[in-house]
mmCIF file of C-alpha atoms in Angstrom:
data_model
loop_
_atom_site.group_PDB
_atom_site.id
_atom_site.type_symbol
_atom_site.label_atom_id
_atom_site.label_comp_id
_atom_site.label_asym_id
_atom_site.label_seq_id
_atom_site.Cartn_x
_atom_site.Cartn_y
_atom_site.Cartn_z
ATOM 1 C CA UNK T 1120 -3.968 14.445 -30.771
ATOM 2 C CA UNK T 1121 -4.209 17.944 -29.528
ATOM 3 C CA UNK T 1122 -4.455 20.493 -32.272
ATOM 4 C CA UNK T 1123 -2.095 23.993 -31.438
ATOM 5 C CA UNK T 1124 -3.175 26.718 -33.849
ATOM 6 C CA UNK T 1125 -0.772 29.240 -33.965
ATOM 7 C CA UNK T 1126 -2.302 33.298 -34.944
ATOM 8 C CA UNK T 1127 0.138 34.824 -37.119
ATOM 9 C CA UNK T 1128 0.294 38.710 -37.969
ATOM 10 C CA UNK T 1129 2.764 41.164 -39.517
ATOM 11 C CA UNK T 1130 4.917 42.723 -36.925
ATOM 12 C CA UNK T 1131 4.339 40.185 -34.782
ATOM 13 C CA UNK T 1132 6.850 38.671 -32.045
ATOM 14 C CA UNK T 1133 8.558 35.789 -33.190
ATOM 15 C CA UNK T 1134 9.649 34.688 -29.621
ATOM 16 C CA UNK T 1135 6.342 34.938 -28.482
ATOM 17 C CA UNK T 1136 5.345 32.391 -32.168
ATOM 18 C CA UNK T 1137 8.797 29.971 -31.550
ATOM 19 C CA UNK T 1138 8.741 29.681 -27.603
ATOM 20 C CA UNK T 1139 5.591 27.928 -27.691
ATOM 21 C CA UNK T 1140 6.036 25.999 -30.293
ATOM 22 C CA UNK T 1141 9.597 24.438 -29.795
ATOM 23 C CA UNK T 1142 7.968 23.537 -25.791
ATOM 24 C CA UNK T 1143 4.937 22.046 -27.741
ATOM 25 C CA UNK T 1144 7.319 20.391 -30.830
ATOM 26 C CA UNK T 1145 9.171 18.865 -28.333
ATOM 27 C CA UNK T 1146 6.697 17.335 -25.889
ATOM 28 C CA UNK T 1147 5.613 15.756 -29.946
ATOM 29 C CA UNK T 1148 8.916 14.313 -30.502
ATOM 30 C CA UNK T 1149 8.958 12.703 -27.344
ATOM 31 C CA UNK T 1150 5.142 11.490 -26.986
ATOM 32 C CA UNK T 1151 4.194 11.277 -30.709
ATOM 33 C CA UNK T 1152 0.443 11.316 -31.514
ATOM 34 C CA UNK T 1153 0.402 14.295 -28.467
ATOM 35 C CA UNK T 1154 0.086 17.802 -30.987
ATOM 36 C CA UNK T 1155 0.009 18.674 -34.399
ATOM 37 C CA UNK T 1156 0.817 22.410 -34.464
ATOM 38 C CA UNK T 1157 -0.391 24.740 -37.478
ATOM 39 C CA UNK T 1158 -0.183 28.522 -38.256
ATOM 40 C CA UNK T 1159 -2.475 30.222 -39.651
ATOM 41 C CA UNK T 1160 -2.993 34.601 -41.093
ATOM 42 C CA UNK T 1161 -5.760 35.745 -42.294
ATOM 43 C CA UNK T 1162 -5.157 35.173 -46.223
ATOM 44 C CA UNK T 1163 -2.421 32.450 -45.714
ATOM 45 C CA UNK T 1164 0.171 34.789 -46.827
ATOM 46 C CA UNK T 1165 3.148 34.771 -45.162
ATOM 47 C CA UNK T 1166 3.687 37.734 -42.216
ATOM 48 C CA UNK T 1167 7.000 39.809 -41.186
ATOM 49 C CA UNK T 1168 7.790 39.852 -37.822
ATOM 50 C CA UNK T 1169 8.545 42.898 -35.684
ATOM 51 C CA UNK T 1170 12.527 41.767 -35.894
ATOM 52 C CA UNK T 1171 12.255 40.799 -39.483
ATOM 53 C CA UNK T 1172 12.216 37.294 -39.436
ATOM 54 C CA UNK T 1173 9.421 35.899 -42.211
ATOM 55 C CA UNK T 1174 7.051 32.914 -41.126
ATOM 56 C CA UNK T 1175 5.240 31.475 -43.438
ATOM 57 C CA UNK T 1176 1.974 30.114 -42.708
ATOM 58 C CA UNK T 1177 0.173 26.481 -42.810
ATOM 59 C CA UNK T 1178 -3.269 27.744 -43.859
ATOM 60 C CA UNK T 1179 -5.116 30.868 -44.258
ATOM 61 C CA UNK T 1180 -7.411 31.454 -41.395
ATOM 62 C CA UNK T 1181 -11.141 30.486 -43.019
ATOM 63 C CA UNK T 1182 -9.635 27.428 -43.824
ATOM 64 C CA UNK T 1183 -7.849 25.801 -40.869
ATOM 65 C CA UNK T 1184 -9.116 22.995 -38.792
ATOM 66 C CA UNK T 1185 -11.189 23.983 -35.836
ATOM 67 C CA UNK T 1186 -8.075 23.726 -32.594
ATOM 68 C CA UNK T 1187 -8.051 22.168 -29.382
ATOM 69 C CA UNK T 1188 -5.536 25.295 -28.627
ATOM 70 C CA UNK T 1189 -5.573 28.500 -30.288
ATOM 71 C CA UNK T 1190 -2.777 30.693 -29.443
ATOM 72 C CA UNK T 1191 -2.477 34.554 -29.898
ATOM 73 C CA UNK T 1192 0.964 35.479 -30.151
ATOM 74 C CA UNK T 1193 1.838 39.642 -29.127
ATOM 75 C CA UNK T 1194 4.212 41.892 -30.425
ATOM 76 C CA UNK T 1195 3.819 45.141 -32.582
ATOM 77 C CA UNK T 1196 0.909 44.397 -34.521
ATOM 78 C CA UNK T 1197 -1.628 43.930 -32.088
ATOM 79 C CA UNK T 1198 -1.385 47.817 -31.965
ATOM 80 C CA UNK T 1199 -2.766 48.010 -34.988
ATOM 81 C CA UNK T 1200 -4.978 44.736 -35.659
ATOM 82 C CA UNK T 1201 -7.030 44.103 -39.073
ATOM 83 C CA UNK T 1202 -10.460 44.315 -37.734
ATOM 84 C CA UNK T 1203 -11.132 41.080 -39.522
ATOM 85 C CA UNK T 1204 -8.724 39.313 -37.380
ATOM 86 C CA UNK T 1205 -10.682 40.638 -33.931
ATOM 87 C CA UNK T 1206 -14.301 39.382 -36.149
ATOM 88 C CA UNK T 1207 -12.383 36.198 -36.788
ATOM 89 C CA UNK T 1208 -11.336 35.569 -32.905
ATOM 90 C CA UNK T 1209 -14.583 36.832 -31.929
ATOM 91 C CA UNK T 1210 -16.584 34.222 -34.039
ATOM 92 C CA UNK T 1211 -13.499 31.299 -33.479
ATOM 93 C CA UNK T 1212 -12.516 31.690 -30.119
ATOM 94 C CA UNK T 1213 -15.309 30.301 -28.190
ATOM 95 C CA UNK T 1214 -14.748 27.108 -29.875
ATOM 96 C CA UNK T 1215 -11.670 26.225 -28.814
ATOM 97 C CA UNK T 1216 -11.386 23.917 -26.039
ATOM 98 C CA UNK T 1217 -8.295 26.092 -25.058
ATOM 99 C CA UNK T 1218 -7.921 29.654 -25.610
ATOM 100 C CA UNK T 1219 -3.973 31.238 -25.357
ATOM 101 C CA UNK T 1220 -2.429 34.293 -25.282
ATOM 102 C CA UNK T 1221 1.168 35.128 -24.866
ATOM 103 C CA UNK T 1222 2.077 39.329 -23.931
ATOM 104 C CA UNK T 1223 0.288 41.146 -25.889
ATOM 105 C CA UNK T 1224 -1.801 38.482 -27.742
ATOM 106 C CA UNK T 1225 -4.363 39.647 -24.777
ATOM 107 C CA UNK T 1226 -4.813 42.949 -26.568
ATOM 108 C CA UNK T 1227 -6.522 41.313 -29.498
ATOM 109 C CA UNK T 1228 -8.561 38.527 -27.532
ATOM 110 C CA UNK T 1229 -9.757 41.629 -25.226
ATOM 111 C CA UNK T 1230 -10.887 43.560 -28.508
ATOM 112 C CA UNK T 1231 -12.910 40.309 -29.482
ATOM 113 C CA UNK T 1232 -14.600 39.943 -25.576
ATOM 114 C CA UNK T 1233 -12.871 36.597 -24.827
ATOM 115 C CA UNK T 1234 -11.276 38.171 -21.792
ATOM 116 C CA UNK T 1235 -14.564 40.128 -20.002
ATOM 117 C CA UNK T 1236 -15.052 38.597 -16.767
ATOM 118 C CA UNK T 1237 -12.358 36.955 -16.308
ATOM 119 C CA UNK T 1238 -8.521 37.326 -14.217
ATOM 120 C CA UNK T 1239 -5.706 37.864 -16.917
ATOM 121 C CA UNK T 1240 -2.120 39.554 -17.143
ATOM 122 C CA UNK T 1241 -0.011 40.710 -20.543
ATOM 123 C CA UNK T 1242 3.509 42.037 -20.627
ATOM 124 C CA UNK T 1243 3.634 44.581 -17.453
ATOM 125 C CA UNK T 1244 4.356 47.661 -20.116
ATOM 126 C CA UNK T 1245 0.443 47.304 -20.961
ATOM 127 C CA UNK T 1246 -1.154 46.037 -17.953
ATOM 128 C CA UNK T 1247 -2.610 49.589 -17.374
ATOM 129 C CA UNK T 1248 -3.898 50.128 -20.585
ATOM 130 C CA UNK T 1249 -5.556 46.574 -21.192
ATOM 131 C CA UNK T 1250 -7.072 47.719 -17.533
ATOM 132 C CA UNK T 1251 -8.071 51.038 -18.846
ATOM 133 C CA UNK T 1252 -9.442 49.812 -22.007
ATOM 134 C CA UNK T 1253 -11.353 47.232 -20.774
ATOM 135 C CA UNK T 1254 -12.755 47.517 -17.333
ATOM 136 C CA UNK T 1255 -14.300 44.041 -17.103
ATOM 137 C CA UNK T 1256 -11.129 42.133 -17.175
ATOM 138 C CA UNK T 1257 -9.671 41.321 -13.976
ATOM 139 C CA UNK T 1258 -6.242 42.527 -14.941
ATOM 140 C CA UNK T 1259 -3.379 41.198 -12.378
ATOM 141 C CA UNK T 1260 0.161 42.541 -13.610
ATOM 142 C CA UNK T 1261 2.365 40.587 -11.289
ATOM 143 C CA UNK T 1262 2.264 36.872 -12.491
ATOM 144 C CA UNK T 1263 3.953 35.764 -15.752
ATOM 145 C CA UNK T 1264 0.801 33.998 -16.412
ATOM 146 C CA UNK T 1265 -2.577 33.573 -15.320
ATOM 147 C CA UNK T 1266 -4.967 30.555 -15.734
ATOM 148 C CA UNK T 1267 -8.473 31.208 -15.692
ATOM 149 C CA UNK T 1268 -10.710 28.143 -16.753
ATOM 150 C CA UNK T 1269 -10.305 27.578 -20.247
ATOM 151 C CA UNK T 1270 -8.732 30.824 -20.909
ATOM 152 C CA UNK T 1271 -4.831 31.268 -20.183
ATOM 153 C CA UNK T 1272 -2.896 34.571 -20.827
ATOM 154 C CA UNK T 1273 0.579 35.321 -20.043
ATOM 155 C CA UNK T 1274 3.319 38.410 -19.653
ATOM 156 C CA UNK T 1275 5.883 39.179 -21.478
ATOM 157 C CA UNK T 1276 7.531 37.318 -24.032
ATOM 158 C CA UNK T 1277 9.540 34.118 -22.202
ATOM 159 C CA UNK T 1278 6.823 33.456 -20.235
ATOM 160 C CA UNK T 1279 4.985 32.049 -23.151
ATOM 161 C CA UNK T 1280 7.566 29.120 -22.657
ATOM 162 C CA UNK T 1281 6.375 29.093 -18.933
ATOM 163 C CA UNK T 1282 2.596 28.949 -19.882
ATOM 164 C CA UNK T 1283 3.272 26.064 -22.262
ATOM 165 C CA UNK T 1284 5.028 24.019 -20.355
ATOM 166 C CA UNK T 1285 2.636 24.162 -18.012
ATOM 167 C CA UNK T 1286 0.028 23.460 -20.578
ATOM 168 C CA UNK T 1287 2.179 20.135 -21.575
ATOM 169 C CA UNK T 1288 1.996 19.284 -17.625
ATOM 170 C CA UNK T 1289 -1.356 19.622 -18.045
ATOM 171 C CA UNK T 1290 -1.916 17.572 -20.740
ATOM 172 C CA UNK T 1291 0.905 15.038 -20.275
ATOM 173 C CA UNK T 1292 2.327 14.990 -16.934
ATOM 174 C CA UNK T 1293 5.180 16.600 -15.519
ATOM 175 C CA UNK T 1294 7.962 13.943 -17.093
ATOM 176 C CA UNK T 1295 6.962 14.437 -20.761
ATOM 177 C CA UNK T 1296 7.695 18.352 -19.516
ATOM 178 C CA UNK T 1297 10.521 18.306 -17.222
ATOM 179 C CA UNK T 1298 11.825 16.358 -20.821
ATOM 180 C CA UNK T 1299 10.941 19.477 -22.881
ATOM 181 C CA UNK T 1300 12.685 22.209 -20.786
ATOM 182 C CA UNK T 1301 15.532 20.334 -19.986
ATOM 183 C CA UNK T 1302 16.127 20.113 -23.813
ATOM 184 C CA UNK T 1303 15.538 23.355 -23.741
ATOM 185 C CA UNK T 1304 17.727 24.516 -21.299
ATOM 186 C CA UNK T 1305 15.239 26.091 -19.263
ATOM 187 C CA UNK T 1306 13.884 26.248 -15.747
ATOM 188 C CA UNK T 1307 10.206 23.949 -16.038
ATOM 189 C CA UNK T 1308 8.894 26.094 -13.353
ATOM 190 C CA UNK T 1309 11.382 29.308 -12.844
ATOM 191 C CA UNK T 1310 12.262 30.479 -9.295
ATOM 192 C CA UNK T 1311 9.520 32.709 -8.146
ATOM 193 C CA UNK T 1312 7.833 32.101 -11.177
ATOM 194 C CA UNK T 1313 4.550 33.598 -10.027
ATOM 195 C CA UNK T 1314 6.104 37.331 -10.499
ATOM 196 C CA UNK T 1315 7.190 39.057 -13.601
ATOM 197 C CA UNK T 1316 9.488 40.956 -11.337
ATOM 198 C CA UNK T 1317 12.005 38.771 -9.078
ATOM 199 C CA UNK T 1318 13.461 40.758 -6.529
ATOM 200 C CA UNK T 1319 16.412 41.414 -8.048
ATOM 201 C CA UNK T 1320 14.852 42.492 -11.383
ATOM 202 C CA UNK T 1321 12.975 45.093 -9.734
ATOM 203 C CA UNK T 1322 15.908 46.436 -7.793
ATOM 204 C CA UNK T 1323 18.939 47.629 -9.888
ATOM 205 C CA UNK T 1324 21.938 46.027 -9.552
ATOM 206 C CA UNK T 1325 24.472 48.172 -7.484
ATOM 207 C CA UNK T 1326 27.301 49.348 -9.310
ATOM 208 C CA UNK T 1327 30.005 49.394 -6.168
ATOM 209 C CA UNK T 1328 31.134 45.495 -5.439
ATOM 210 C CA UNK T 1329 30.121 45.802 -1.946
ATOM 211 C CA UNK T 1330 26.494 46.923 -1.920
ATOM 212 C CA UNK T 1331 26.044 44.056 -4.795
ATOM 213 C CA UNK T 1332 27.410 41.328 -2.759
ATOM 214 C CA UNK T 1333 24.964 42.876 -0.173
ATOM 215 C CA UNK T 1334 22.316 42.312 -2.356
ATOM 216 C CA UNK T 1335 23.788 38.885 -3.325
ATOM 217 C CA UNK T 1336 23.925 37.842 0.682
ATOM 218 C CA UNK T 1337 20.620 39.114 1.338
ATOM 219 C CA UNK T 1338 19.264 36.227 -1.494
ATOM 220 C CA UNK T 1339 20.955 33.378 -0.068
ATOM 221 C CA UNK T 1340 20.455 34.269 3.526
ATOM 222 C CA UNK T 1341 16.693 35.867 4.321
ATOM 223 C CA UNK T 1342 16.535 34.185 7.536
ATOM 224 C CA UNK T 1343 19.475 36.443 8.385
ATOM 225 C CA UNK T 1344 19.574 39.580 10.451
ATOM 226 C CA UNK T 1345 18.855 42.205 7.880
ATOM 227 C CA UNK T 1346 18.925 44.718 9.669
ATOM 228 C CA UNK T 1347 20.044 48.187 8.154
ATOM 229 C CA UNK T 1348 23.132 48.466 11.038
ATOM 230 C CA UNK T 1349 24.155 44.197 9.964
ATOM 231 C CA UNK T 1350 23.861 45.266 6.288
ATOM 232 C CA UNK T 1351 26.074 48.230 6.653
ATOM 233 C CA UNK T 1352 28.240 46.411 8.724
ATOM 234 C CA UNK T 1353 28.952 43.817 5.584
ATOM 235 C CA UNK T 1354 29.276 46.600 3.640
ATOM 236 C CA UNK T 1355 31.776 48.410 5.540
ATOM 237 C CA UNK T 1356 29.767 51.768 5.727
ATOM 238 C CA UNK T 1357 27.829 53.570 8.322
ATOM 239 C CA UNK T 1358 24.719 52.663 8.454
ATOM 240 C CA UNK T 1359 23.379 55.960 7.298
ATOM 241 C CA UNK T 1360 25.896 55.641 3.754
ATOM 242 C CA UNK T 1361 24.880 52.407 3.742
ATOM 243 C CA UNK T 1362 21.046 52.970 3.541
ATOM 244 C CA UNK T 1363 21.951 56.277 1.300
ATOM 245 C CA UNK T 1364 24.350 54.416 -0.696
ATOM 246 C CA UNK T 1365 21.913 51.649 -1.423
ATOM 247 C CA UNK T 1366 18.653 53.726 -2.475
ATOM 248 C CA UNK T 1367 20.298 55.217 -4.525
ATOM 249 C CA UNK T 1368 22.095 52.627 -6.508
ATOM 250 C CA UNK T 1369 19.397 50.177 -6.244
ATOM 251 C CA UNK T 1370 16.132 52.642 -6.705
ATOM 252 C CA UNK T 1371 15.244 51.089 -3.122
ATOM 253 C CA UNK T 1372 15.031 50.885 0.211
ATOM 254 C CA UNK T 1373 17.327 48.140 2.146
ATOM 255 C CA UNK T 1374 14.269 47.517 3.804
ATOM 256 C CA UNK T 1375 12.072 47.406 0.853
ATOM 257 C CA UNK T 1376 14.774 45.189 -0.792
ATOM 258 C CA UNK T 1377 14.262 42.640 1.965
ATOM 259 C CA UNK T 1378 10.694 42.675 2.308
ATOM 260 C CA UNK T 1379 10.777 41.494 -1.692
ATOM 261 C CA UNK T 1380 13.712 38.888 -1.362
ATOM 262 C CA UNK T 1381 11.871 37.578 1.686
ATOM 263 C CA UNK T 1382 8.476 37.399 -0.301
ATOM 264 C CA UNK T 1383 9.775 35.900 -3.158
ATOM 265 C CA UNK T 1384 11.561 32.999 -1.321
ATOM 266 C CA UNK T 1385 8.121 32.265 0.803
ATOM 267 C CA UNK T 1386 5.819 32.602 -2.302
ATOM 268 C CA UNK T 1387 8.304 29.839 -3.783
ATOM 269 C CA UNK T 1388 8.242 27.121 -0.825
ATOM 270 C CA UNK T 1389 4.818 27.626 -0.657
ATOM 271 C CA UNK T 1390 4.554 26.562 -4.334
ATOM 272 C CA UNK T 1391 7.100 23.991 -4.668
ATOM 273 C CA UNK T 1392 7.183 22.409 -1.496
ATOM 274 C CA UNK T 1393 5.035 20.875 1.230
ATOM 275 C CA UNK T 1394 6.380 22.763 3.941
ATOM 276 C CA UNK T 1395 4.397 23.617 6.536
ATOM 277 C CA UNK T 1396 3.615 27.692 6.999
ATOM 278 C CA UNK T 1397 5.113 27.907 10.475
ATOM 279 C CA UNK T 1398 8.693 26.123 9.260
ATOM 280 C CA UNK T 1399 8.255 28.754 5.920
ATOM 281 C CA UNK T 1400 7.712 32.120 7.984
ATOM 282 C CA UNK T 1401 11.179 30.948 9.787
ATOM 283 C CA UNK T 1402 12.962 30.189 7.122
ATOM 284 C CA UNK T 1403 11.971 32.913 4.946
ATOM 285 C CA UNK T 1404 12.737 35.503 8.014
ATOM 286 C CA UNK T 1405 9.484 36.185 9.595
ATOM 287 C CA UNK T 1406 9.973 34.686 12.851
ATOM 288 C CA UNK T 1407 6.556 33.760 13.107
ATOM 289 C CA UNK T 1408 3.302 32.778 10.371
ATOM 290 C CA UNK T 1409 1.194 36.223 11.332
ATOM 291 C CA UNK T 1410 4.295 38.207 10.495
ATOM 292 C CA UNK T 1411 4.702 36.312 7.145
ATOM 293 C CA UNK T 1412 0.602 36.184 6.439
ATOM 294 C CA UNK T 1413 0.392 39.927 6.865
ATOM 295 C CA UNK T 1414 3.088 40.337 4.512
ATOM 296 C CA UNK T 1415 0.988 38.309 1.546
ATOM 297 C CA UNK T 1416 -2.254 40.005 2.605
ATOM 298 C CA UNK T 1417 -0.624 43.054 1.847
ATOM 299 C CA UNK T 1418 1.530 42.292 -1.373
ATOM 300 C CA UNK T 1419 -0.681 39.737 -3.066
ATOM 301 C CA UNK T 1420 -4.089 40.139 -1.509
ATOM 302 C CA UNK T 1421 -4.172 36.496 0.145
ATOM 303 C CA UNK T 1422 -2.806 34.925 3.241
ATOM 304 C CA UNK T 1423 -0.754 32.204 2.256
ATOM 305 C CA UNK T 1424 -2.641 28.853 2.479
ATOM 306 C CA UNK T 1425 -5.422 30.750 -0.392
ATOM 307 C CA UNK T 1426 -2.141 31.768 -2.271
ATOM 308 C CA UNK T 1427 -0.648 27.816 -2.098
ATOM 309 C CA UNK T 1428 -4.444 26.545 -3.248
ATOM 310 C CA UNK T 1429 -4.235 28.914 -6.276
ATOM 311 C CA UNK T 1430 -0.764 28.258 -7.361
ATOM 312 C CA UNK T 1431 0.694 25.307 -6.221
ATOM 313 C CA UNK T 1432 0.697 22.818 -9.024
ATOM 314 C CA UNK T 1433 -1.909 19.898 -8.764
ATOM 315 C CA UNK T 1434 0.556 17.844 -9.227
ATOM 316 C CA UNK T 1435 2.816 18.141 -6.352
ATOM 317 C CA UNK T 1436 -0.374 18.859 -3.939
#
């Protein structure tokens, strides 16, 4: 049995506490014996969350059993952390066999050194300032959560559901989670779920009905023509409206809007499938694997077979 101990402080996030735990309750009910999760604060009393809810802890911190995971949880208070809590992390966290954080839980396993040297993210509002604050992290702001070794860190929020679920994979196999989320009612691996930002979060939505069922189109077809004058033309505009029209309704570029839609349907066949890269560059749009490997070299830093070995799950290699 897999011990999950649970960091609880006052304005914490409670999402960022129940996400993890319902994914890692669950994979209990349906493997028992598989995790006995605990909470712990610093004096075992109980803590008020940043929307109010109170939790009410298992233990105090000095006296809860040594975990296989420790989670940090984010949220408001890790503004403002009780310096006993970053000694306590500092002097625990090595121990663990599996060190957590979900948003801005990195903030307080940076302040204790658990992060130096290694690749992380946290919610994309602090990326720059965990960056800025401390230079020897590896801070990436674009997945919604990072793996490195023993150490795991997610972005904002949700994606502390993602990270656990993928822990569960980890430790169970992807049945016992594919069980979890579909109780859940959520994706076990979302679409594109190496980016905080899809595509379609990072644009904003149009407001007139036919530059969004432009932006719809472009989605479902990126093998298409995409071409400013064939977008236009489903729009019924010129094609210098259209390209006026949509910048400034969706904050970008037609072009720029393709370039991400096209990216983020390539980044996820090369995670969830065994395609090969020539069939993905065509059906993603690129017409050919340079076009398509110059596009991740310049986005994400890798040509696409490094970006497959680092994010593909083992399990479907």
């Amino acid at each position: 049995m897999r011990t999950v101990l649970v960091v609880l402080f006052d304005d914490v996030q409670s999402l960022d506490v129940t996400g993890p735990v319902e994914v890692f309750a669950g994979a209990e009910a349906g493997r028992a014996g598989s995790y006995r999760i605990l909470t712990a604060s610093l004096d075992g009393a109980p803590v008020r969350t940043s929307s109010g809810l109170t939790l009410v802890p298992d233990h105090a911190l000095a006296d809860a059993p040594a975990p296989h995971t420790l989670l940090v949880p984010g949220g408001e208070g890790t503004r403002d952390l009780d310096p006993r809590l970053t000694d306590w992390l500092r002097e625990h966290g090595p121990r663990a066999e599996r060190l957590v954080s979900v948003c801005t839980g990195a903030i307080p396993l940076a302040a204790a050194g658990l992060l130096d040297g290694r690749r992380a993210t946290t919610h994309w509002a602090y990326c720059n300032k965990l960056a800025r604050d401390h230079p020897a992290i590896e801070v990436d702001p674009d997945p919604i959560y990072v793996r490195d070794g023993r150490v795991s860190t997610s972005a904002g929020v949700t994606s502390g559901i993602d990270l656990a679920l993928a822990l569960v994979e980890e430790d169970l196999g992807r049945e016992a989670a594919l069980m979890v989320a579909r109780y859940l009612v959520v994706f076990l691996r979302r679409p594109g779920n190496q980016a905080q930002f899809s595509a379609q979060l990072a644009a904003q939505t149009a407001q007139r009905e036919p530059l969004r069922e432009v932006q719809q189109w472009i989605t479902e077809h990126p093998a298409a023509d995409l071409s400013v004058e064939t977008l236009a033309t489903r729009a019924r505009l010129s094609p210098r409206h259209f390209a006026r029209a949509f910048q400034t309704e969706t904050g970008m570029t037609p072009g720029r809007y393709v370039e991400r839609v096209r990216l983020e349907h390539a980044r996820r066949l090369m995670e969830d499938t065994a395609d090969g890269i020539e069939e993905i560059s065509r059906t993603c749009g690129y017409g050919t694997p340079e076009a398509m490997r110059r596009a991740f070299v310049k986005t994400l830093g890798s040509a696409p077979a490094e970006y497959r070995r680092r994010f593909r799950p083992a399990s479907t290699r």
